[in-house]
Coordinates of N, CA and C in Angstrom, one line a residue:
M226 N 0.9 -1.2 0.0 CA 0.0 0.0 0.0 C 0.9 1.2 0.0
S227 N 0.6 2.2 -0.9 CA 1.4 3.4 -0.9 C 1.1 4.3 0.2
A228 N 2.0 5.2 0.6 CA 1.8 6.1 1.7 C 0.8 7.2 1.2
P229 N 0.1 7.7 2.1 CA -0.9 8.8 1.8 C -0.2 10.0 1.2
A230 N -0.8 10.6 0.2 CA -0.2 11.8 -0.3 C -0.1 13.0 0.7
S231 N 0.9 13.7 0.6 CA 1.0 14.9 1.5 C 0.1 16.0 0.9
A232 N -0.3 16.9 1.8 CA -1.1 18.1 1.3 C -0.2 19.0 0.5
P233 N -0.7 19.6 -0.6 CA 0.0 20.6 -1.3 C 0.5 21.8 -0.4
V234 N 1.7 22.3 -0.8 CA 2.2 23.4 0.0 C 1.3 24.7 -0.2
D235 N 1.0 25.3 0.9 CA 0.3 26.6 0.9 C 1.3 27.7 0.9
K236 N 1.6 28.3 -0.3 CA 2.7 29.3 -0.3 C 2.3 30.6 0.4
S237 N 1.0 30.8 0.7 CA 0.6 32.0 1.4 C 1.1 31.9 2.9
Q238 N 1.4 30.7 3.3 CA 1.8 30.5 4.7 C 3.2 30.1 4.9
A239 N 3.8 29.4 3.9 CA 5.1 28.9 4.0 C 6.1 30.0 4.1
G240 N 7.0 30.0 5.1 CA 8.0 31.0 5.3 C 7.6 32.3 6.0
V241 N 6.4 32.4 6.4 CA 6.0 33.6 7.1 C 6.8 33.7 8.4
D242 N 7.2 34.9 8.8 CA 7.9 35.2 10.0 C 9.3 34.5 10.0
A243 N 9.8 34.3 8.8 CA 11.2 33.7 8.7 C 12.0 34.6 7.8
R244 N 13.3 34.3 7.7 CA 14.1 34.9 6.7 C 13.6 34.5 5.3
Q245 N 13.4 35.5 4.5 CA 12.7 35.2 3.2 C 13.7 34.6 2.2
Y246 N 13.2 33.7 1.4 CA 14.0 32.8 0.6 C 14.7 33.6 -0.5
H247 N 14.0 34.5 -1.2 CA 14.6 35.2 -2.3 C 15.3 36.5 -2.0
I248 N 14.7 37.3 -1.1 CA 15.4 38.6 -0.8 C 16.3 38.5 0.4
G249 N 16.3 37.4 1.1 CA 17.3 37.2 2.2 C 17.1 38.1 3.4
I250 N 15.9 38.5 3.7 CA 15.7 39.4 4.8 C 14.7 38.8 5.8
A251 N 15.0 39.1 7.1 CA 14.1 38.6 8.2 C 13.3 39.7 8.8
P252 N 12.2 39.4 9.4 CA 11.4 40.5 10.1 C 12.3 41.3 11.1
G253 N 12.1 42.6 11.1 CA 12.9 43.5 11.9 C 14.1 44.1 11.3
E254 N 14.5 43.7 10.1 CA 15.7 44.2 9.4 C 15.5 45.3 8.5
V255 N 14.2 45.7 8.2 CA 13.9 46.7 7.3 C 12.8 47.7 7.9
S256 N 12.6 48.8 7.2 CA 11.6 49.8 7.6 C 10.2 49.5 7.1
S257 N 9.3 50.4 7.3 CA 7.9 50.2 6.8 C 7.7 50.7 5.4
V258 N 8.7 51.4 4.9 CA 8.6 52.0 3.5 C 9.8 51.5 2.7
A259 N 9.6 51.1 1.4 CA 10.7 50.6 0.6 C 10.7 51.3 -0.8
L260 N 11.8 51.9 -1.2 CA 12.0 52.3 -2.5 C 12.5 51.1 -3.4
L261 N 11.9 51.0 -4.6 CA 12.2 49.8 -5.4 C 12.8 50.2 -6.7
P262 N 14.1 50.3 -6.9 CA 14.7 50.4 -8.2 C 14.7 49.0 -8.8
G263 N 14.8 48.9 -10.1 CA 14.9 47.5 -10.7 C 16.3 46.9 -10.6
D264 N 17.3 47.7 -10.8 CA 18.7 47.3 -10.9 C 19.4 47.3 -9.5
P265 N 20.0 46.2 -9.1 CA 20.7 46.2 -7.8 C 21.8 47.2 -7.7
F266 N 22.3 47.6 -8.9 CA 23.4 48.6 -8.8 C 22.9 50.0 -8.7
R267 N 21.6 50.2 -8.7 CA 21.0 51.5 -8.4 C 20.6 51.7 -7.0
V268 N 20.6 50.6 -6.2 CA 20.3 50.7 -4.8 C 21.3 51.7 -4.1
P269 N 22.6 51.7 -4.4 CA 23.5 52.7 -3.8 C 23.1 54.1 -4.2
F270 N 22.5 54.3 -5.3 CA 22.0 55.7 -5.6 C 21.0 56.2 -4.5
V271 N 20.1 55.3 -4.1 CA 19.2 55.7 -3.0 C 20.1 56.0 -1.7
A272 N 21.0 55.1 -1.5 CA 21.8 55.3 -0.3 C 22.6 56.6 -0.2
E273 N 22.9 57.2 -1.4 CA 23.6 58.5 -1.4 C 22.8 59.6 -0.6
F274 N 21.4 59.4 -0.6 CA 20.6 60.4 0.1 C 20.5 60.1 1.6
L275 N 21.0 58.9 2.1 CA 20.7 58.4 3.4 C 21.9 58.6 4.3
T276 N 21.6 58.6 5.7 CA 22.6 58.5 6.7 C 22.5 57.1 7.4
D277 N 23.6 56.8 8.1 CA 23.7 55.5 8.8 C 23.2 54.3 7.9
V278 N 23.8 54.3 6.7 CA 23.5 53.3 5.7 C 24.0 51.9 6.1
R279 N 23.2 50.9 5.9 CA 23.6 49.5 6.1 C 23.1 48.6 5.0
E280 N 24.0 47.8 4.4 CA 23.5 46.8 3.5 C 23.0 45.6 4.3
V281 N 21.8 45.2 4.0 CA 21.1 44.2 4.8 C 21.3 42.8 4.1
A282 N 21.1 42.8 2.8 CA 21.2 41.5 2.1 C 21.4 41.8 0.6
H283 N 22.0 40.8 -0.1 CA 22.1 40.9 -1.6 C 22.0 39.4 -2.1
N284 N 20.9 39.0 -2.5 CA 20.7 37.6 -3.0 C 20.0 37.7 -4.3
R285 N 20.6 37.0 -5.3 CA 20.1 37.1 -6.7 C 20.0 38.6 -7.1
E286 N 18.8 38.9 -7.7 CA 18.7 40.3 -8.2 C 18.2 41.3 -7.1
H287 N 18.0 40.8 -5.9 CA 17.4 41.5 -4.8 C 18.5 42.0 -3.8
R288 N 18.9 43.3 -4.0 CA 19.8 43.9 -3.1 C 19.1 44.9 -2.2
T289 N 19.4 44.9 -0.9 CA 18.7 45.7 0.1 C 19.6 46.5 1.0
M290 N 19.4 47.8 1.1 CA 20.1 48.7 2.0 C 19.1 49.5 2.8
T291 N 19.5 49.9 4.0 CA 18.6 50.8 4.8 C 19.4 52.0 5.3
G292 N 18.7 53.0 5.7 CA 19.3 54.2 6.2 C 18.2 55.2 6.7
W293 N 18.6 56.4 6.9 CA 17.7 57.4 7.4 C 17.7 58.6 6.5
Y294 N 16.5 59.2 6.4 CA 16.3 60.4 5.6 C 15.3 61.3 6.3
K295 N 15.8 62.5 6.8 CA 15.0 63.5 7.5 C 14.1 62.8 8.6
G296 N 14.7 61.9 9.3 CA 14.0 61.3 10.5 C 13.2 60.1 10.1
R297 N 13.2 59.7 8.9 CA 12.4 58.5 8.5 C 13.4 57.4 8.2
H298 N 13.0 56.2 8.7 CA 13.8 55.0 8.3 C 13.4 54.5 6.9
I299 N 14.4 54.3 6.1 CA 14.1 54.0 4.6 C 14.8 52.7 4.2
T300 N 14.1 51.9 3.5 CA 14.6 50.7 2.9 C 14.7 50.9 1.4
A301 N 15.7 50.4 0.7 CA 15.8 50.3 -0.7 C 16.1 48.9 -1.1
T302 N 15.2 48.3 -2.0 CA 15.4 46.9 -2.4 C 15.2 46.9 -3.9
S303 N 16.1 46.3 -4.6 CA 16.0 46.1 -6.1 C 15.0 44.9 -6.4
T304 N 14.2 45.1 -7.4 CA 13.2 44.1 -7.8 C 13.7 43.2 -8.8
G305 N 14.8 43.5 -9.5 CA 15.1 42.8 -10.8 C 14.2 43.3 -11.9
L306 N 14.4 42.7 -13.0 CA 13.7 43.1 -14.2 C 12.4 42.3 -14.5
G307 N 11.3 43.0 -14.6 CA 10.0 42.4 -14.9 C 9.1 42.1 -13.8
C308 N 7.9 41.7 -14.1 CA 6.8 41.5 -13.1 C 7.1 40.3 -12.2
P309 N 7.6 39.1 -12.7 CA 7.7 38.0 -11.8 C 8.6 38.3 -10.6
S310 N 9.8 38.8 -10.8 CA 10.7 39.1 -9.7 C 10.2 40.3 -8.8
T311 N 9.4 41.2 -9.5 CA 8.8 42.3 -8.7 C 7.8 41.8 -7.7
A312 N 6.9 40.9 -8.2 CA 5.9 40.3 -7.3 C 6.5 39.6 -6.2
I313 N 7.6 38.8 -6.4 CA 8.3 38.1 -5.3 C 8.8 39.1 -4.3
A314 N 9.5 40.2 -4.8 CA 10.1 41.2 -3.9 C 9.0 41.8 -3.0
V315 N 7.9 42.2 -3.6 CA 6.8 42.9 -2.8 C 6.2 41.9 -1.8
E316 N 5.9 40.7 -2.3 CA 5.3 39.7 -1.3 C 6.3 39.4 -0.1
E317 N 7.6 39.3 -0.4 CA 8.5 38.9 0.7 C 8.8 40.2 1.6
L318 N 8.9 41.3 1.0 CA 9.1 42.5 1.8 C 7.9 42.8 2.7
A319 N 6.7 42.5 2.2 CA 5.5 42.7 3.0 C 5.5 41.7 4.2
R320 N 6.0 40.5 4.0 CA 6.1 39.6 5.1 C 7.1 40.0 6.2
V321 N 8.0 40.9 5.9 CA 9.0 41.3 6.9 C 8.7 42.7 7.4
G322 N 7.6 43.3 7.1 CA 7.2 44.5 7.7 C 7.0 45.7 6.8
V323 N 7.3 45.6 5.5 CA 7.1 46.8 4.6 C 5.6 47.0 4.3
T324 N 5.1 48.2 4.4 CA 3.7 48.4 4.2 C 3.5 49.4 3.0
S325 N 4.6 50.2 2.6 CA 4.5 51.1 1.5 C 5.6 50.9 0.6
F326 N 5.3 51.0 -0.7 CA 6.3 50.8 -1.8 C 6.3 51.9 -2.8
I327 N 7.5 52.4 -3.2 CA 7.6 53.4 -4.3 C 8.6 52.9 -5.3
R328 N 8.1 52.6 -6.5 CA 9.1 52.2 -7.5 C 9.8 53.4 -8.1
V329 N 11.1 53.4 -8.2 CA 11.9 54.4 -8.7 C 12.8 53.8 -9.8
G330 N 12.3 53.8 -11.0 CA 13.0 53.1 -12.1 C 13.2 53.9 -13.4
S331 N 13.4 53.2 -14.4 CA 13.5 53.7 -15.8 C 12.2 53.4 -16.6
S332 N 11.9 54.3 -17.5 CA 10.7 54.0 -18.3 C 10.8 54.8 -19.6
A333 N 10.3 54.3 -20.7 CA 10.3 54.9 -22.0 C 9.1 55.7 -22.2
G334 N 9.3 57.0 -22.6 CA 8.1 57.8 -23.0 C 7.4 57.4 -24.2
L335 N 6.1 57.6 -24.3 CA 5.3 57.2 -25.5 C 4.6 58.4 -26.1
Q336 N 4.7 59.6 -25.5 CA 4.1 60.7 -26.0 C 5.1 61.8 -26.4
P337 N 4.8 62.6 -27.4 CA 5.8 63.6 -27.8 C 6.1 64.6 -26.7
G338 N 7.4 65.1 -26.7 CA 7.7 66.1 -25.7 C 8.3 65.6 -24.4
I339 N 8.3 64.3 -24.2 CA 8.9 63.7 -23.0 C 10.4 63.4 -23.3
A340 N 11.3 64.0 -22.5 CA 12.7 63.9 -22.8 C 13.4 63.0 -21.8
P341 N 14.5 62.4 -22.2 CA 15.3 61.6 -21.2 C 15.6 62.4 -20.0
G342 N 15.4 61.9 -18.8 CA 15.6 62.6 -17.6 C 14.4 63.2 -17.0
D343 N 13.3 63.4 -17.8 CA 12.0 63.9 -17.2 C 11.4 62.8 -16.3
L344 N 10.6 63.3 -15.3 CA 10.0 62.4 -14.4 C 8.6 62.0 -14.8
L345 N 8.2 60.8 -14.6 CA 7.0 60.2 -15.0 C 6.3 59.6 -13.8
V346 N 5.2 60.1 -13.4 CA 4.4 59.6 -12.3 C 3.2 58.8 -12.8
S347 N 3.2 57.6 -12.4 CA 2.1 56.7 -12.9 C 0.8 56.8 -12.1
E348 N -0.3 57.0 -12.8 CA -1.6 57.0 -12.2 C -2.4 55.7 -12.4
G349 N -1.7 54.7 -13.0 CA -2.3 53.4 -13.2 C -1.5 52.7 -14.3
S350 N -1.6 51.4 -14.3 CA -0.9 50.6 -15.3 C -1.8 49.7 -16.2
F351 N -1.5 49.8 -17.5 CA -2.2 48.9 -18.4 C -1.4 47.5 -18.3
R352 N -2.2 46.5 -17.9 CA -1.6 45.2 -17.6 C -1.3 44.4 -18.9
N353 N -0.1 44.5 -19.4 CA 0.3 43.7 -20.5 C 1.3 42.7 -20.1
D354 N 1.1 42.1 -19.0 CA 2.1 41.1 -18.4 C 1.3 39.8 -18.1
G355 N 2.1 38.8 -17.8 CA 1.5 37.5 -17.5 C 1.4 37.3 -16.0
T356 N 2.2 37.9 -15.2 CA 2.3 37.6 -13.7 C 1.0 38.0 -13.1
T357 N 0.4 39.2 -13.4 CA -0.8 39.6 -12.7 C -2.0 38.8 -13.1
D358 N -2.0 38.2 -14.2 CA -3.1 37.3 -14.6 C -3.2 36.1 -13.6
A359 N -2.1 35.7 -13.0 CA -2.1 34.6 -12.0 C -2.8 35.1 -10.7
Y360 N -2.9 36.4 -10.5 CA -3.5 36.9 -9.3 C -4.9 37.3 -9.5
L361 N -5.2 37.9 -10.6 CA -6.6 38.5 -10.8 C -6.9 38.5 -12.3
P362 N -8.2 38.5 -12.6 CA -8.6 38.6 -14.1 C -8.2 40.0 -14.7
K363 N -8.1 40.0 -16.0 CA -7.6 41.2 -16.7 C -8.5 42.4 -16.4
G364 N -9.8 42.2 -16.1 CA -10.7 43.3 -15.9 C -10.4 44.1 -14.6
F365 N -9.6 43.5 -13.7 CA -9.3 44.2 -12.5 C -8.2 45.2 -12.7
P366 N -8.4 46.5 -12.4 CA -7.4 47.5 -12.7 C -6.2 47.5 -11.8
A367 N -5.0 47.8 -12.4 CA -3.8 48.0 -11.6 C -3.6 49.5 -11.3
V368 N -3.9 49.8 -10.1 CA -3.9 51.3 -9.7 C -3.1 51.5 -8.5
P369 N -2.3 52.6 -8.4 CA -1.5 52.9 -7.2 C -2.4 53.5 -6.1
D370 N -1.8 53.7 -5.0 CA -2.4 54.4 -3.9 C -2.6 55.9 -4.2
L371 N -3.9 56.4 -4.1 CA -4.2 57.7 -4.6 C -3.4 58.8 -3.8
E372 N -3.4 58.8 -2.5 CA -2.7 59.8 -1.7 C -1.2 59.8 -2.0
L373 N -0.7 58.6 -2.0 CA 0.8 58.5 -2.3 C 1.1 59.0 -3.7
T374 N 0.3 58.7 -4.7 CA 0.5 59.2 -6.0 C 0.4 60.7 -6.1
A375 N -0.6 61.3 -5.5 CA -0.7 62.7 -5.5 C 0.5 63.4 -4.9
A376 N 1.0 62.8 -3.8 CA 2.2 63.4 -3.2 C 3.5 63.2 -4.1
L377 N 3.6 62.1 -4.7 CA 4.7 61.9 -5.7 C 4.6 62.9 -6.8
G378 N 3.4 63.2 -7.3 CA 3.2 64.2 -8.4 C 3.6 65.6 -7.9
R379 N 3.3 66.0 -6.7 CA 3.6 67.3 -6.2 C 5.2 67.5 -6.1
H380 N 5.8 66.5 -5.5 CA 7.2 66.6 -5.3 C 8.0 66.4 -6.7
A381 N 7.5 65.6 -7.6 CA 8.1 65.5 -8.9 C 8.0 66.8 -9.6
D382 N 6.9 67.4 -9.6 CA 6.7 68.7 -10.3 C 7.7 69.8 -9.7
R383 N 7.8 69.8 -8.4 CA 8.7 70.8 -7.8 C 10.2 70.5 -8.1
I384 N 10.6 69.3 -8.0 CA 12.0 68.9 -8.2 C 12.4 69.1 -9.7
A385 N 11.5 68.7 -10.5 CA 11.7 68.8 -12.0 C 11.9 70.3 -12.4
A386 N 10.9 71.1 -11.9 CA 11.0 72.6 -12.2 C 12.3 73.2 -11.7
A387 N 12.7 72.8 -10.5 CA 14.0 73.4 -10.0 C 15.2 73.0 -10.8
S388 N 15.1 71.9 -11.5 CA 16.2 71.4 -12.4 C 16.1 71.8 -13.8
G389 N 15.0 72.5 -14.2 CA 14.8 72.8 -15.6 C 14.4 71.7 -16.5
T390 N 13.8 70.7 -15.8 CA 13.3 69.5 -16.6 C 11.8 69.5 -16.4
S391 N 11.1 68.5 -16.9 CA 9.7 68.4 -16.8 C 9.2 67.2 -16.0
S392 N 8.0 67.2 -15.6 CA 7.3 66.1 -14.9 C 6.0 65.9 -15.5
F393 N 5.6 64.6 -15.7 CA 4.4 64.2 -16.4 C 3.6 63.2 -15.5
R394 N 2.3 63.1 -15.7 CA 1.5 62.1 -15.0 C 0.6 61.5 -16.0
G395 N 0.3 60.2 -15.8 CA -0.6 59.5 -16.7 C -0.6 58.0 -16.5
I396 N -1.3 57.3 -17.4 CA -1.4 55.9 -17.4 C -0.1 55.3 -18.0
S397 N 0.5 54.4 -17.3 CA 1.7 53.7 -17.9 C 1.3 52.3 -18.4
A398 N 2.2 51.6 -19.1 CA 1.9 50.2 -19.5 C 3.1 49.4 -18.9
S399 N 2.7 48.1 -18.5 CA 3.7 47.2 -18.1 C 3.8 46.0 -19.1
D400 N 4.9 45.9 -19.8 CA 5.1 44.9 -20.8 C 6.0 43.8 -20.2
D401 N 6.0 42.6 -20.7 CA 6.8 41.5 -20.4 C 8.1 41.4 -21.2
A402 N 7.9 41.7 -22.5 CA 9.0 41.3 -23.5 C 9.6 42.6 -24.1
F403 N 10.7 43.0 -23.6 CA 11.4 44.3 -24.1 C 11.5 44.3 -25.6
Y404 N 12.1 43.3 -26.2 CA 12.4 43.3 -27.6 C 11.3 42.9 -28.5
A405 N 10.1 42.6 -27.9 CA 8.9 42.3 -28.7 C 8.1 43.6 -28.9
E406 N 8.5 44.7 -28.4 CA 7.7 45.9 -28.5 C 8.0 46.5 -30.0
T407 N 7.1 46.1 -30.9 CA 7.3 46.4 -32.3 C 6.8 47.9 -32.5
P408 N 7.2 48.5 -33.6 CA 6.7 49.8 -34.0 C 5.2 49.9 -34.0
E409 N 4.5 48.8 -34.4 CA 3.0 48.7 -34.4 C 2.5 48.8 -33.0
W410 N 3.1 48.1 -32.1 CA 2.7 48.1 -30.7 C 2.9 49.4 -30.0
I411 N 4.1 50.0 -30.3 CA 4.4 51.3 -29.7 C 3.4 52.4 -30.2
G412 N 3.1 52.3 -31.5 CA 2.1 53.2 -32.1 C 0.7 53.0 -31.5
Q413 N 0.3 51.8 -31.2 CA -1.0 51.5 -30.5 C -1.0 52.1 -29.1
L414 N 0.0 51.9 -28.4 CA 0.1 52.5 -27.0 C 0.0 54.0 -27.1
N415 N 0.7 54.6 -28.0 CA 0.7 56.1 -28.2 C -0.7 56.5 -28.5
R416 N -1.4 55.9 -29.4 CA -2.8 56.3 -29.8 C -3.7 56.1 -28.6
M417 N -3.5 55.2 -27.7 CA -4.3 55.0 -26.6 C -4.1 56.1 -25.5
G418 N -3.1 56.9 -25.7 CA -2.7 57.9 -24.8 C -1.9 57.5 -23.6
I419 N -1.3 56.3 -23.7 CA -0.4 55.8 -22.7 C 0.8 56.7 -22.6
L420 N 1.2 57.1 -21.3 CA 2.2 58.0 -21.1 C 3.6 57.4 -21.3
N421 N 3.8 56.2 -20.8 CA 5.1 55.5 -20.8 C 5.0 54.0 -20.6
V422 N 6.0 53.3 -20.9 CA 6.0 51.9 -20.8 C 7.2 51.4 -20.0
E423 N 7.0 50.5 -19.1 CA 8.1 49.9 -18.3 C 7.7 48.4 -18.0
M424 N 8.2 47.8 -17.0 CA 8.1 46.3 -16.9 C 7.7 45.8 -15.5
E425 N 7.4 46.7 -14.6 CA 7.2 46.2 -13.2 C 5.9 46.7 -12.5
A426 N 5.4 47.9 -12.9 CA 4.4 48.6 -12.1 C 3.1 47.8 -11.9
S427 N 2.7 47.0 -12.9 CA 1.4 46.3 -12.8 C 1.5 45.3 -11.7
A428 N 2.6 44.6 -11.6 CA 2.7 43.6 -10.5 C 2.8 44.3 -9.1
L429 N 3.5 45.4 -9.1 CA 3.6 46.2 -7.8 C 2.2 46.6 -7.4
Y430 N 1.4 47.1 -8.2 CA 0.1 47.6 -7.9 C -0.9 46.5 -7.5
I431 N -0.9 45.4 -8.3 CA -1.8 44.3 -8.0 C -1.5 43.6 -6.7
V432 N -0.2 43.3 -6.5 CA 0.1 42.6 -5.2 C -0.2 43.6 -4.0
A433 N 0.2 44.8 -4.1 CA 0.0 45.8 -3.0 C -1.5 45.9 -2.7
R434 N -2.3 46.0 -3.8 CA -3.8 46.1 -3.6 C -4.4 44.8 -2.9
L435 N -3.9 43.7 -3.3 CA -4.4 42.4 -2.7 C -4.0 42.3 -1.3
R436 N -2.8 42.8 -0.9 CA -2.3 42.6 0.4 C -2.5 43.7 1.3
G437 N -3.3 44.7 0.9 CA -3.6 45.8 1.7 C -2.5 46.8 2.0
L438 N -1.6 47.0 1.0 CA -0.4 47.8 1.1 C -0.6 49.0 0.2
R439 N 0.3 50.0 0.4 CA 0.3 51.2 -0.5 C 1.5 51.1 -1.5
A440 N 1.2 51.6 -2.7 CA 2.2 51.5 -3.7 C 2.1 52.7 -4.7
G441 N 3.2 53.1 -5.2 CA 3.2 54.2 -6.3 C 4.5 54.1 -7.1
M442 N 4.6 54.9 -8.1 CA 5.8 54.9 -9.0 C 6.1 56.2 -9.5
V443 N 7.3 56.6 -9.4 CA 7.9 57.8 -10.2 C 9.1 57.3 -10.9
C444 N 9.1 57.4 -12.2 CA 10.2 56.9 -13.0 C 10.9 58.1 -13.7
A445 N 12.2 57.8 -14.1 CA 12.9 58.7 -15.0 C 12.8 58.2 -16.4
C446 N 12.5 59.2 -17.3 CA 12.4 58.8 -18.7 C 13.8 58.4 -19.2
S447 N 13.9 57.2 -19.8 CA 15.2 56.7 -20.3 C 15.3 57.0 -21.8
S448 N 14.2 57.0 -22.5 CA 14.1 57.2 -24.0 C 12.7 57.6 -24.3
N449 N 12.5 58.0 -25.6 CA 11.2 58.3 -26.1 C 11.0 57.5 -27.4
L450 N 10.1 56.6 -27.3 CA 9.9 55.6 -28.4 C 9.1 56.2 -29.6
V451 N 8.5 57.4 -29.4 CA 7.9 58.0 -30.5 C 8.6 59.3 -31.0
D452 N 9.5 59.8 -30.2 CA 10.3 61.0 -30.6 C 11.7 60.5 -31.1
G453 N 12.0 59.2 -30.9 CA 13.3 58.7 -31.5 C 14.5 58.8 -30.5
A454 N 14.3 59.1 -29.2 CA 15.4 59.2 -28.3 C 15.6 57.7 -27.8
S455 N 16.6 57.1 -28.3 CA 16.8 55.6 -28.0 C 17.8 55.4 -26.8
L456 N 17.6 54.3 -26.1 CA 18.5 53.9 -25.1 C 19.9 53.7 -25.7
Y457 N 20.0 53.4 -27.0 CA 21.3 53.2 -27.6 C 21.9 54.5 -28.1
D458 N 21.3 55.6 -27.9 CA 21.8 56.9 -28.1 C 22.4 57.5 -26.8
D459 N 22.9 58.7 -26.9 CA 23.6 59.3 -25.7 C 22.5 59.9 -24.7
T460 N 21.8 59.0 -24.0 CA 20.8 59.4 -23.0 C 21.2 59.1 -21.6
K461 N 22.3 58.4 -21.4 CA 22.6 57.8 -20.1 C 22.8 58.9 -19.0
A462 N 23.5 60.0 -19.4 CA 23.8 61.0 -18.4 C 22.5 61.6 -17.9
A463 N 21.6 61.9 -18.9 CA 20.3 62.5 -18.5 C 19.5 61.6 -17.7
L464 N 19.6 60.3 -18.0 CA 18.8 59.3 -17.3 C 19.3 59.2 -15.8
K465 N 20.6 59.2 -15.6 CA 21.1 59.1 -14.2 C 20.6 60.3 -13.4
E466 N 20.7 61.5 -14.0 CA 20.2 62.7 -13.3 C 18.7 62.5 -13.0
G467 N 17.9 62.0 -13.9 CA 16.5 61.7 -13.7 C 16.3 60.7 -12.6
W468 N 17.1 59.7 -12.5 CA 17.0 58.7 -11.4 C 17.1 59.4 -10.1
M469 N 18.1 60.3 -10.0 CA 18.4 60.9 -8.7 C 17.2 61.8 -8.3
R470 N 16.6 62.5 -9.3 CA 15.4 63.3 -9.0 C 14.2 62.4 -8.6
S471 N 14.1 61.3 -9.2 CA 12.9 60.4 -8.9 C 13.1 59.9 -7.5
I472 N 14.3 59.6 -7.1 CA 14.6 59.1 -5.7 C 14.3 60.2 -4.7
E473 N 14.7 61.4 -5.0 CA 14.4 62.5 -4.1 C 12.9 62.7 -3.9
A474 N 12.1 62.6 -5.1 CA 10.7 62.8 -5.0 C 10.1 61.7 -4.1
A475 N 10.6 60.5 -4.3 CA 10.1 59.4 -3.5 C 10.4 59.5 -2.0
L476 N 11.6 60.0 -1.7 CA 12.0 60.2 -0.3 C 11.2 61.3 0.4
E477 N 11.0 62.4 -0.4 CA 10.2 63.5 0.2 C 8.7 63.1 0.4
T478 N 8.2 62.2 -0.5 CA 6.9 61.7 -0.3 C 6.8 60.8 1.0
A479 N 7.8 60.0 1.2 CA 7.9 59.1 2.4 C 7.9 60.0 3.7
V480 N 8.6 61.1 3.6 CA 8.6 62.0 4.8 C 7.3 62.7 5.0
E481 N 6.7 63.2 3.9 CA 5.5 64.0 4.0 C 4.3 63.1 4.6
L482 N 4.2 61.9 4.1 CA 3.1 61.0 4.4 C 3.5 60.1 5.7
E483 N 4.7 60.3 6.2 CA 5.1 59.4 7.3 C 4.9 58.0 7.1
L484 N 5.4 57.5 5.9 CA 5.2 56.1 5.5 C 6.1 55.2 6.3

């Protein structure tokens, strides 16, 4: 006689209150608010604004540092590229005590007049990814926290104006396949009025909404897919300056809202 089958693993319960498998963080090691760049090598950019900086963990694509900004304890964790690793980072950070998330990444503009280095505040994400389909049907909207997004917009406007650049707000799109974005698809997004396209926000918003968390996004424009400013052109200096402005807007939002 064969042994009785074990019950399937309940991933909603496995590993709770423990050091998390992917991000390598245990409860008590991070703050209640996390800034989320995609690239682990951009986590130190956040740390440049902080005091008493400490690297907590670096496992796979997920690098985490903490520090202090104007009296607020701040965490920065890289999500990696795309919705699958972003969903993992948000799920595991929530398990160790993070309740508010602000993505600070790169994004391509889809409307004329958006220049590399400009700030892009997302008011919602068009779900063109597969990860969020595993959580909810397509008809469920991917939307950020309203109060957090309004604060990001105010600080982005102020910081961009002070630097002589621009800040925009609108609906973003989250794609899965970077090199599958054909001219036809880019044109369709443009005609829909989509402001920008990136690869993580929809997972961030959906997971945060399901788990009762707060989330928002302020990105720096990396390129403009309708104006012809390509990542492969000389846009990197403007993009880095935009990253730093996006980080400042996120940090000021965390302070204002006491996240």
